[in-house]
Short mmCIF file of C-alpha atoms and ligand atoms in Angstrom, two decimals:
data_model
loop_
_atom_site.label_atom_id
_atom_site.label_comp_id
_atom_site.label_asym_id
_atom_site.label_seq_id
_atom_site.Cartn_x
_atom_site.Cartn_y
_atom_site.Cartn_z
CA UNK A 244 32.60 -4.00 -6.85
CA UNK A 245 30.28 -7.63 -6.12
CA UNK A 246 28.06 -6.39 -3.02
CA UNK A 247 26.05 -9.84 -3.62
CA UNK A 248 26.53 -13.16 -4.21
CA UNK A 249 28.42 -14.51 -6.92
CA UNK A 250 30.03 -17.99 -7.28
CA UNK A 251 33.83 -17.90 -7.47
CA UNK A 252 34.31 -19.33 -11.08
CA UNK A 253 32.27 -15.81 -11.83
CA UNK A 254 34.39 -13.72 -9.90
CA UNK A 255 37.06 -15.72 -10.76
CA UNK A 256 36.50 -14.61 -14.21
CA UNK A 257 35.99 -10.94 -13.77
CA UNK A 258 39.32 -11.21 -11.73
CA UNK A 259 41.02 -12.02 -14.73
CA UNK A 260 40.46 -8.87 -16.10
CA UNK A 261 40.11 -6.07 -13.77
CA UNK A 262 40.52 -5.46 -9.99
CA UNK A 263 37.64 -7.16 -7.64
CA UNK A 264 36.36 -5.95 -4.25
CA UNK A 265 33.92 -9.38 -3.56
CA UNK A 266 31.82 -8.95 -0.55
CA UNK A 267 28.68 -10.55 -0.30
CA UNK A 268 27.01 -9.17 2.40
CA UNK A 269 27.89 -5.43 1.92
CA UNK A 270 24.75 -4.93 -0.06
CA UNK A 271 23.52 -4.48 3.86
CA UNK A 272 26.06 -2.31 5.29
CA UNK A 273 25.03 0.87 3.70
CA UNK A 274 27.95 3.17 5.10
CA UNK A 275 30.49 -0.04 4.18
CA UNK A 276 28.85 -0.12 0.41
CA UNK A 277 29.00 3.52 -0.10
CA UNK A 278 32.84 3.76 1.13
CA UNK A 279 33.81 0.70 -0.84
CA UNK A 280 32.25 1.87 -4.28
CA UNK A 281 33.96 5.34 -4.16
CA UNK A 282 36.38 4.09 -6.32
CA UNK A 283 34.86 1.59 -8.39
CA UNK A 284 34.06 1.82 -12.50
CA UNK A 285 31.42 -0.95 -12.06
CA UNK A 286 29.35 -2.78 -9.92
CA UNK A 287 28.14 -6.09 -10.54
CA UNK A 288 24.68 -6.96 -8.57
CA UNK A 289 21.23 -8.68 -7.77
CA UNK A 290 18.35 -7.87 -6.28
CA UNK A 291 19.22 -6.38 -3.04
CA UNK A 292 21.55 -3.64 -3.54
CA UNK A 293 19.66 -0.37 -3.91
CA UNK A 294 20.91 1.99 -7.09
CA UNK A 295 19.21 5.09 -6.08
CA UNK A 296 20.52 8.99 -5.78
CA UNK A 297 22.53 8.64 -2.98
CA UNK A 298 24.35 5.72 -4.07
CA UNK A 299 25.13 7.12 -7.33
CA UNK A 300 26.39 10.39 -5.30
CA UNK A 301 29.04 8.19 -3.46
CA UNK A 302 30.16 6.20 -6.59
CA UNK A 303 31.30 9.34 -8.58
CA UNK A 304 33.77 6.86 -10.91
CA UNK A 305 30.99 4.38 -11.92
CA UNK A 306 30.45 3.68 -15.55
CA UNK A 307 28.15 0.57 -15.17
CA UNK A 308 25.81 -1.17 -13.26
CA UNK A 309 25.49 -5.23 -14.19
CA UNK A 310 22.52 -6.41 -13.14
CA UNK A 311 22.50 -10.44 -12.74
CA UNK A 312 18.91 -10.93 -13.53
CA UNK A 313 16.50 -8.36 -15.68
CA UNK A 314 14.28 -6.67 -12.82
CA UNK A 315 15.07 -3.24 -12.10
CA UNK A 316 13.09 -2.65 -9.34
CA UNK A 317 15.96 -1.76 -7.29
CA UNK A 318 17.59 0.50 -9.64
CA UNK A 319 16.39 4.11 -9.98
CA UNK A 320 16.86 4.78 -13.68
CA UNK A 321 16.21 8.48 -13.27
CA UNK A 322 19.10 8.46 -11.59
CA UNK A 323 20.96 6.42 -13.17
CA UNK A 324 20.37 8.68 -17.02
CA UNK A 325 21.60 11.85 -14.93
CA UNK A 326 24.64 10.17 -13.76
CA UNK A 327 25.75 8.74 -17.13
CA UNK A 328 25.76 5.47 -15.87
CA UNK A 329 24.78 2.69 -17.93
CA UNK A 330 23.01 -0.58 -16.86
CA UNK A 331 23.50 -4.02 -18.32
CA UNK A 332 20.33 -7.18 -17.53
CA UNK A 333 20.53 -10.45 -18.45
CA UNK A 334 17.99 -10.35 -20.69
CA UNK A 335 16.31 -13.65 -21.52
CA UNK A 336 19.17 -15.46 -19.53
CA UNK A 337 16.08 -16.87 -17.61
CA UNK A 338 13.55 -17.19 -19.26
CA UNK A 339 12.62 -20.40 -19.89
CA UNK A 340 13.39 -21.48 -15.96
CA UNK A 341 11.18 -19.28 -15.08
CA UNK A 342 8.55 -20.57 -17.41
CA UNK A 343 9.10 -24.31 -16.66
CA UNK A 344 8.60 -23.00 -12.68
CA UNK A 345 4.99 -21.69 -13.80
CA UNK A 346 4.68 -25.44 -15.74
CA UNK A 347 5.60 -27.09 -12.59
CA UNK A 348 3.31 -24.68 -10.48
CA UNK A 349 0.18 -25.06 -12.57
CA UNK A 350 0.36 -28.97 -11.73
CA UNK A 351 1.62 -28.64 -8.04
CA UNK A 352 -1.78 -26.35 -7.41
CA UNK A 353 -3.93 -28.00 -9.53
CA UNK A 354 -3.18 -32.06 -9.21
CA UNK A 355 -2.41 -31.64 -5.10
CA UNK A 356 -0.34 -34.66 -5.29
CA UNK A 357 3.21 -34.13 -5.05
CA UNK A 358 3.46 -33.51 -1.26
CA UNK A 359 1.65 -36.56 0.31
CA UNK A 360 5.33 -38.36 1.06
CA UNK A 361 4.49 -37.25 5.29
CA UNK A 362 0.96 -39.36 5.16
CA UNK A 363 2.35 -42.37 3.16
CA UNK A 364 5.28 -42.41 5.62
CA UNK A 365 2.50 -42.18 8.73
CA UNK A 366 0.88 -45.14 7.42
CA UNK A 367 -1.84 -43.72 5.36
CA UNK A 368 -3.37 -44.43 2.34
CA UNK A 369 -5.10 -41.28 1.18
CA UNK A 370 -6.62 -42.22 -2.28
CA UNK A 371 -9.80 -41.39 -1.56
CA UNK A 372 -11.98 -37.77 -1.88
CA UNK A 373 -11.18 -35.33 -4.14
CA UNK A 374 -8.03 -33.96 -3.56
CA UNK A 375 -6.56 -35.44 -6.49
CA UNK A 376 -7.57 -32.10 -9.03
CA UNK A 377 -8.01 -31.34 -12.18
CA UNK A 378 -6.84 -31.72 -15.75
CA UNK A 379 -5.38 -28.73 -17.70
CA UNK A 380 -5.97 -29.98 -21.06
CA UNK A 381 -8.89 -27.37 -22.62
CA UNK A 382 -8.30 -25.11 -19.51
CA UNK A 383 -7.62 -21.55 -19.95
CA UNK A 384 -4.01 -19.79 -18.79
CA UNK A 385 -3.99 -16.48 -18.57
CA UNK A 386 -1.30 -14.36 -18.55
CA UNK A 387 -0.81 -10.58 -17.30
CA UNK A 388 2.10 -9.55 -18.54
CA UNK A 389 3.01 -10.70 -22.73
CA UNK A 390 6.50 -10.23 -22.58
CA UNK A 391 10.11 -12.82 -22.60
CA UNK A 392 8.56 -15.09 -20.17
CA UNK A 393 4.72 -14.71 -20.42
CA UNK A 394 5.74 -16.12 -24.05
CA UNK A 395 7.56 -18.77 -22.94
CA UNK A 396 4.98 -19.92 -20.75
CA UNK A 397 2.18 -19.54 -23.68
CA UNK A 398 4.30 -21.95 -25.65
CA UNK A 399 4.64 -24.16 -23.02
CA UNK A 400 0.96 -24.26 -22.09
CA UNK A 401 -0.48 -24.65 -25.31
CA UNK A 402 1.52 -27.83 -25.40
CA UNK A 403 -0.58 -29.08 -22.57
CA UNK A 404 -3.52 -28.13 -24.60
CA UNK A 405 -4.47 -25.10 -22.51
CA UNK A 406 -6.28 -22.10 -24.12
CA UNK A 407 -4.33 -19.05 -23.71
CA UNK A 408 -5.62 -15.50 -22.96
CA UNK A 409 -2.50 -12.50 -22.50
CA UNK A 410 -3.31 -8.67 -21.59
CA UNK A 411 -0.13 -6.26 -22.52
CA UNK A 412 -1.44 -3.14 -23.06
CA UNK A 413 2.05 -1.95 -24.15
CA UNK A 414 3.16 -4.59 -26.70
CA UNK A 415 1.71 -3.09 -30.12
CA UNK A 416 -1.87 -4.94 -31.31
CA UNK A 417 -0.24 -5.77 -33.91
CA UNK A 418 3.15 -7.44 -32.72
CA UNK A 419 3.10 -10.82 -34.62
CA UNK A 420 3.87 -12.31 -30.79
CA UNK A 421 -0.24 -12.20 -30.83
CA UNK A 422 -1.01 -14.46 -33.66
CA UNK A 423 -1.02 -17.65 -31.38
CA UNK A 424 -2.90 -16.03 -28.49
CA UNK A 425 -6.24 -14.39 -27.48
CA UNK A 426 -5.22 -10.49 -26.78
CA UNK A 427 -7.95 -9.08 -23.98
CA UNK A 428 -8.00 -6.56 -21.50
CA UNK A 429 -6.88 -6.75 -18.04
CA UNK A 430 -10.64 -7.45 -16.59
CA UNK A 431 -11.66 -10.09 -19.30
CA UNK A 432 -8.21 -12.32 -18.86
CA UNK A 433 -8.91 -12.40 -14.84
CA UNK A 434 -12.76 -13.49 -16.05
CA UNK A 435 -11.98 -16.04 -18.90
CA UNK A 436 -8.92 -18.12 -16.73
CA UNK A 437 -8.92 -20.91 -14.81
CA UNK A 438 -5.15 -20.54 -13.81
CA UNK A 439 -3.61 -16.60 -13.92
CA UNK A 440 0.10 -16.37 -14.17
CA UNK A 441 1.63 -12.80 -13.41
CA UNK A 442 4.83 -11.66 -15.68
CA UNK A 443 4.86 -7.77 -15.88
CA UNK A 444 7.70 -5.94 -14.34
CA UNK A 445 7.13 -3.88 -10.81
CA UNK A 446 6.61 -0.36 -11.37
CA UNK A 447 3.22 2.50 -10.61
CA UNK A 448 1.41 0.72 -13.39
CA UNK A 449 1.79 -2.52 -11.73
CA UNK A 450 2.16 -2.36 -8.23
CA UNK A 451 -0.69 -3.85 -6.34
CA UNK A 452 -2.67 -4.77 -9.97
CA UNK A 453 -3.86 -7.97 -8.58
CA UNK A 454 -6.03 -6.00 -5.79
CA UNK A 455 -9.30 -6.93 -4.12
CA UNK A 456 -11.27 -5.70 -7.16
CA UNK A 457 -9.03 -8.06 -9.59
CA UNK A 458 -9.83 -11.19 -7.10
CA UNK A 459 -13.52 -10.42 -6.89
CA UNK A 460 -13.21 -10.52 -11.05
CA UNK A 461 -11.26 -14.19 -11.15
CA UNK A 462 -13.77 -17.36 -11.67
CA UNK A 463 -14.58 -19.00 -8.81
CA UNK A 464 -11.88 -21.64 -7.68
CA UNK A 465 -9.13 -20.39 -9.75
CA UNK A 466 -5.55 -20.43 -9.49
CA UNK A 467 -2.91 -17.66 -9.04
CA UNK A 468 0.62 -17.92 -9.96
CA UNK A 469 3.28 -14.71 -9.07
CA UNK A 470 6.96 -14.94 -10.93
CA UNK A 471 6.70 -11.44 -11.35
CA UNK A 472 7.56 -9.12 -8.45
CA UNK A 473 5.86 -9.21 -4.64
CA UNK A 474 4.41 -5.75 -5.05
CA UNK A 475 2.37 -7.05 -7.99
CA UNK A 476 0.04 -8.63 -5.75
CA UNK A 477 -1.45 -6.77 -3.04
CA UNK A 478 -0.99 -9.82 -0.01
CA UNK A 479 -4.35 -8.84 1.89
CA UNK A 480 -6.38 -9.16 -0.92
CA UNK A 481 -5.22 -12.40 -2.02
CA UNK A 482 -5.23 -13.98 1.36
CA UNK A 483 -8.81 -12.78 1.56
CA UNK A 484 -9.63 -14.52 -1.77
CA UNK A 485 -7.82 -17.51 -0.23
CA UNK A 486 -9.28 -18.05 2.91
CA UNK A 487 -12.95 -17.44 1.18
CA UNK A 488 -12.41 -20.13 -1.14
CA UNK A 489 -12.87 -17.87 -4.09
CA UNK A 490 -9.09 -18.49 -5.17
CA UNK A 491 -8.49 -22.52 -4.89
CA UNK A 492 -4.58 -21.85 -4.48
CA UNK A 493 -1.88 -19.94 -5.29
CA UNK A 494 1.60 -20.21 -6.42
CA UNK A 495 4.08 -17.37 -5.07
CA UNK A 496 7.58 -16.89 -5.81
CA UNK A 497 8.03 -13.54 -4.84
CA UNK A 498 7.12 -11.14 -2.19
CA UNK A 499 7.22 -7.44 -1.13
CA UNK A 500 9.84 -7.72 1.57
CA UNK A 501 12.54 -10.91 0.79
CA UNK A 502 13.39 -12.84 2.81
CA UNK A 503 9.37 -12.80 4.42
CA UNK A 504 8.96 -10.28 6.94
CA UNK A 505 7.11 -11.25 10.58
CA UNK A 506 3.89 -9.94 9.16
CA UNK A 507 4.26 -11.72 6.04
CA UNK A 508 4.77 -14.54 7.69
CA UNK A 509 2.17 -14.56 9.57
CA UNK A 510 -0.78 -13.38 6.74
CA UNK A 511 0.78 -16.65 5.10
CA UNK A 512 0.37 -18.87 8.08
CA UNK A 513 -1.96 -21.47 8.10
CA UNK A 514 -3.08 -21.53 4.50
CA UNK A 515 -4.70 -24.36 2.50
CA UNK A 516 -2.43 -24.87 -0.91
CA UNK A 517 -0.57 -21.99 -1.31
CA UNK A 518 2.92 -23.00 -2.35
CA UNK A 519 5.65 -20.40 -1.89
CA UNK A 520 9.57 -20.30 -2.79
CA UNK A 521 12.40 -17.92 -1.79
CA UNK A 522 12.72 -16.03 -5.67
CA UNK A 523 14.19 -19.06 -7.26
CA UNK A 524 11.72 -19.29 -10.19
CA UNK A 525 14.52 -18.61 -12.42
CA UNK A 526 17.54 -20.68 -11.18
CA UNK A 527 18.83 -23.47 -12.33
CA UNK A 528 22.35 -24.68 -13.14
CA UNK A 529 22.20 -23.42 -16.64
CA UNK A 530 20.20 -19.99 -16.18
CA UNK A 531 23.24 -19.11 -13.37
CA UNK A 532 25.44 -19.66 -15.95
CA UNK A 533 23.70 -17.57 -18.80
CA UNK A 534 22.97 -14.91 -16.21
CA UNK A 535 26.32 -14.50 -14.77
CA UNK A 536 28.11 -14.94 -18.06
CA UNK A 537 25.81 -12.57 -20.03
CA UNK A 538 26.13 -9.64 -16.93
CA UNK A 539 29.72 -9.69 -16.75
CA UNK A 540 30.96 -9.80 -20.16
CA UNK A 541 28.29 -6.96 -21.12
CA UNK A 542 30.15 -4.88 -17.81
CA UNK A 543 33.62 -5.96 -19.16
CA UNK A 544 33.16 -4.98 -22.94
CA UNK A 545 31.94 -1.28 -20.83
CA UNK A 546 35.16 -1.03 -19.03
CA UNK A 547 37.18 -1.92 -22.08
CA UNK A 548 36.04 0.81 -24.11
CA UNK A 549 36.10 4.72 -23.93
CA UNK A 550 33.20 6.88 -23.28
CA UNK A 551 30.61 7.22 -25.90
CA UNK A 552 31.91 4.16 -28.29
CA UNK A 553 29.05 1.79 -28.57
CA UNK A 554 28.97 -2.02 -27.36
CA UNK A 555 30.65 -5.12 -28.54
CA UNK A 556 28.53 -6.17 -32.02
CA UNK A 557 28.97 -10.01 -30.15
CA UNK A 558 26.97 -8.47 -26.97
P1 NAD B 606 9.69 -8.51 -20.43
O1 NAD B 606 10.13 -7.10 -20.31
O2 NAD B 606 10.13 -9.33 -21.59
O3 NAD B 606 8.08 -8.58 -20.40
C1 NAD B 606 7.30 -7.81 -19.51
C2 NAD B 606 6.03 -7.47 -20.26
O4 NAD B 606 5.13 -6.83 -19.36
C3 NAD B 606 6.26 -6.49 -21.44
O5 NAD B 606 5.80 -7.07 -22.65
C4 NAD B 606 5.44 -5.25 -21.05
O6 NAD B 606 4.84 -4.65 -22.18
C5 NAD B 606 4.40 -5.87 -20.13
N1 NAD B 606 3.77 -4.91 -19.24
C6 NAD B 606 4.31 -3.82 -18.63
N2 NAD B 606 3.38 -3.21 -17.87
C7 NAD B 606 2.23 -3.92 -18.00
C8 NAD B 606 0.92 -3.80 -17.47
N3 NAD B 606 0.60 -2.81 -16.64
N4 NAD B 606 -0.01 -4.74 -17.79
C9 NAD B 606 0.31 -5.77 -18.63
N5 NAD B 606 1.54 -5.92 -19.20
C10 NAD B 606 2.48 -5.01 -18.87
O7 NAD B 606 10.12 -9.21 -19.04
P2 NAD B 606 10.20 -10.78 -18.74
O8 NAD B 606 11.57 -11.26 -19.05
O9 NAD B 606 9.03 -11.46 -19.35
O10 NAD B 606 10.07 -10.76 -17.15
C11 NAD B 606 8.87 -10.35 -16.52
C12 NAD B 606 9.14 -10.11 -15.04
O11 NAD B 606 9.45 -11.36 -14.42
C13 NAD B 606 10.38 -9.25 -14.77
O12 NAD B 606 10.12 -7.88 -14.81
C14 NAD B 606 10.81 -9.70 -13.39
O13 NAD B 606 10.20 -8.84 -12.44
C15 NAD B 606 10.22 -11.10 -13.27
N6 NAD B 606 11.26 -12.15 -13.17
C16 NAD B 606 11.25 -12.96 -12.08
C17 NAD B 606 12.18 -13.99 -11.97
C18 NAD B 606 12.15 -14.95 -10.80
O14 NAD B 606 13.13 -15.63 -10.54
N7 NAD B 606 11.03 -15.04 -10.08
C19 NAD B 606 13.15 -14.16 -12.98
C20 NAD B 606 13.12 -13.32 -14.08
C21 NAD B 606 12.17 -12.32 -14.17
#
């Protein structure tokens, strides 16, 4: 069962080897989803569809959830360990798109120049004042959040010559990941950075972190970037930080209701550089393919072999 998208040479290629019910709207039409999965082994999805209790109650044949992405905010994994079920990410499939995004954010925020095409077009010839930035060589990038991607990003960033300063509270102090990075606390990487880049997954630890108190603590005229998850970032807060000039932009991918809710909307409107994008931080040509690939032959190898035997060594 697809109740998402998925391009055809993907289903194509699950098609090949077991039965497909493709429908890429369902995810929306609970009572259609829950009579379609009745009978299905696996389902193969993305963000939208919810994995909770009552889903799980109407798909009593389900061996495996494929999940083309790695968030699992949408999947309730209490559930899913009662049910037996188990649940297959794309791990790493994109990571570095995600962390070239956060690249191409840091200069889109900080430089201000890659959207004056409307003025040049009208005439103008705006080269004077001071909207033309800053330079991130010797700045400091901090990242919340020391996992797959805040790595990536690290990498990337030093590169440029930027200082970097992680908080991860769960990676062990003495994961070798560290060696190339300042380790700090939540408070001290919000005080020390210039630009803050968010990469922890959504969950009660996480959810609204970046609050009013975590604005008041960023330096004056610095820079948020959110790959993360919506619910990260409490939306009030930051717009408050916006509008007072305390935050000099921010770069959002994500949000707590997607597509943007009226409200959202709205608290969005009218903002001086805030950039935002519809979740695409990590697509590109080749991270659909890894992602895709990676989900369904990790749900395929499931369905192949009996209960309790463990995965493909190649997986
Ligand atoms: P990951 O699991 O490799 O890393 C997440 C890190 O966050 C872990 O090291 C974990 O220890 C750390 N962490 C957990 N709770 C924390 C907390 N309270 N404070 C600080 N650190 C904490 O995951 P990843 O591959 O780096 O992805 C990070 C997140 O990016 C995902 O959970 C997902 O929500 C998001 N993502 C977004 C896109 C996109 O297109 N925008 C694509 C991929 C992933």
């Amino acid at each position: 069962m697809v109740p998402e998208f998925l391009a055809d040479p993907h289903v194509a290629a699950l098609r090949r080897r077991v039965d497909v019910v493709y429908d890429p709207d369902l995810h929306s039409d609970l009572g259609g989803l829950f009579d379609a999965i009745a009978e299905a082994s696996a389902v193969v999805i993305r963000n939208r569809t919810q994995v909770n209790a009552g889903f799980l109650a109407a798909a009593p044949k389900l061996v495996a959830v494929g999940r083309l992405g790695v968030g699992l905010d949408n999947v309730d994994l209490n559930a899913i360990a009662k049910a037996n079920v188990e649940v297959f990410v794309a791990r790493n499939a994109n990571t570095v798109p995600v962390a070239e995004y956060v690249i191409g954010a840091v200069f889109a925020l900080t430089r201000r120049v890659f959207s004056m095409k409307d003025a040049l077009l009208a005439g103008s010839w705006p080269r004077q004042g001071s909207a033309f930035g800053q330079e991130m060589d010797g700045k400091t990038l901090g990242l919340i959040g020391f996992g797959a991607i805040g790595r990536a990003v690290a990498g990337r960033a030093q590169g440029l010559g930027m200082h970097i300063v992680a908080n991860d509270p769960i990676l062990d102090a003495g994961d070798p990941a560290w060696e190339s990075v300042d380790r700090a606390d939540f408070a001290s990487v919000l005080e020390r950075s210039d630009v803050v880049s968010l990469h922890v997954p959504l969950g009660p630890s996480t959810r609204h972190l970046m609050d009013a108190d975590a604005f008041d603590r960023m330096r004056q005229g610095a820079f948020l970037i959110n790959t993360a998850r919506g619910a990260v970032v409490d939306d009030h807060a930051l717009v408050a930080a916006l509008r007072s000039g305390k935050l000099a932009g921010a770069a959002l991918d994500v949000f707590a209701e997607e597509p943007l809710d009226p409200g959202l909307r709205e608290l969005f409107s009218g903002i001086d550089n805030l950039i935002i994008t519809p979740h695409i931080a990590g697509n590109t040509v080749e991270s659909a393919e890894r992602v895709a690939m990676t989900t369904i032959d990790a749900v395929l190898d499931r369905l192949s072999r009996p209960d309790g035997e463990p995965p493909s060594p190649d997986l």
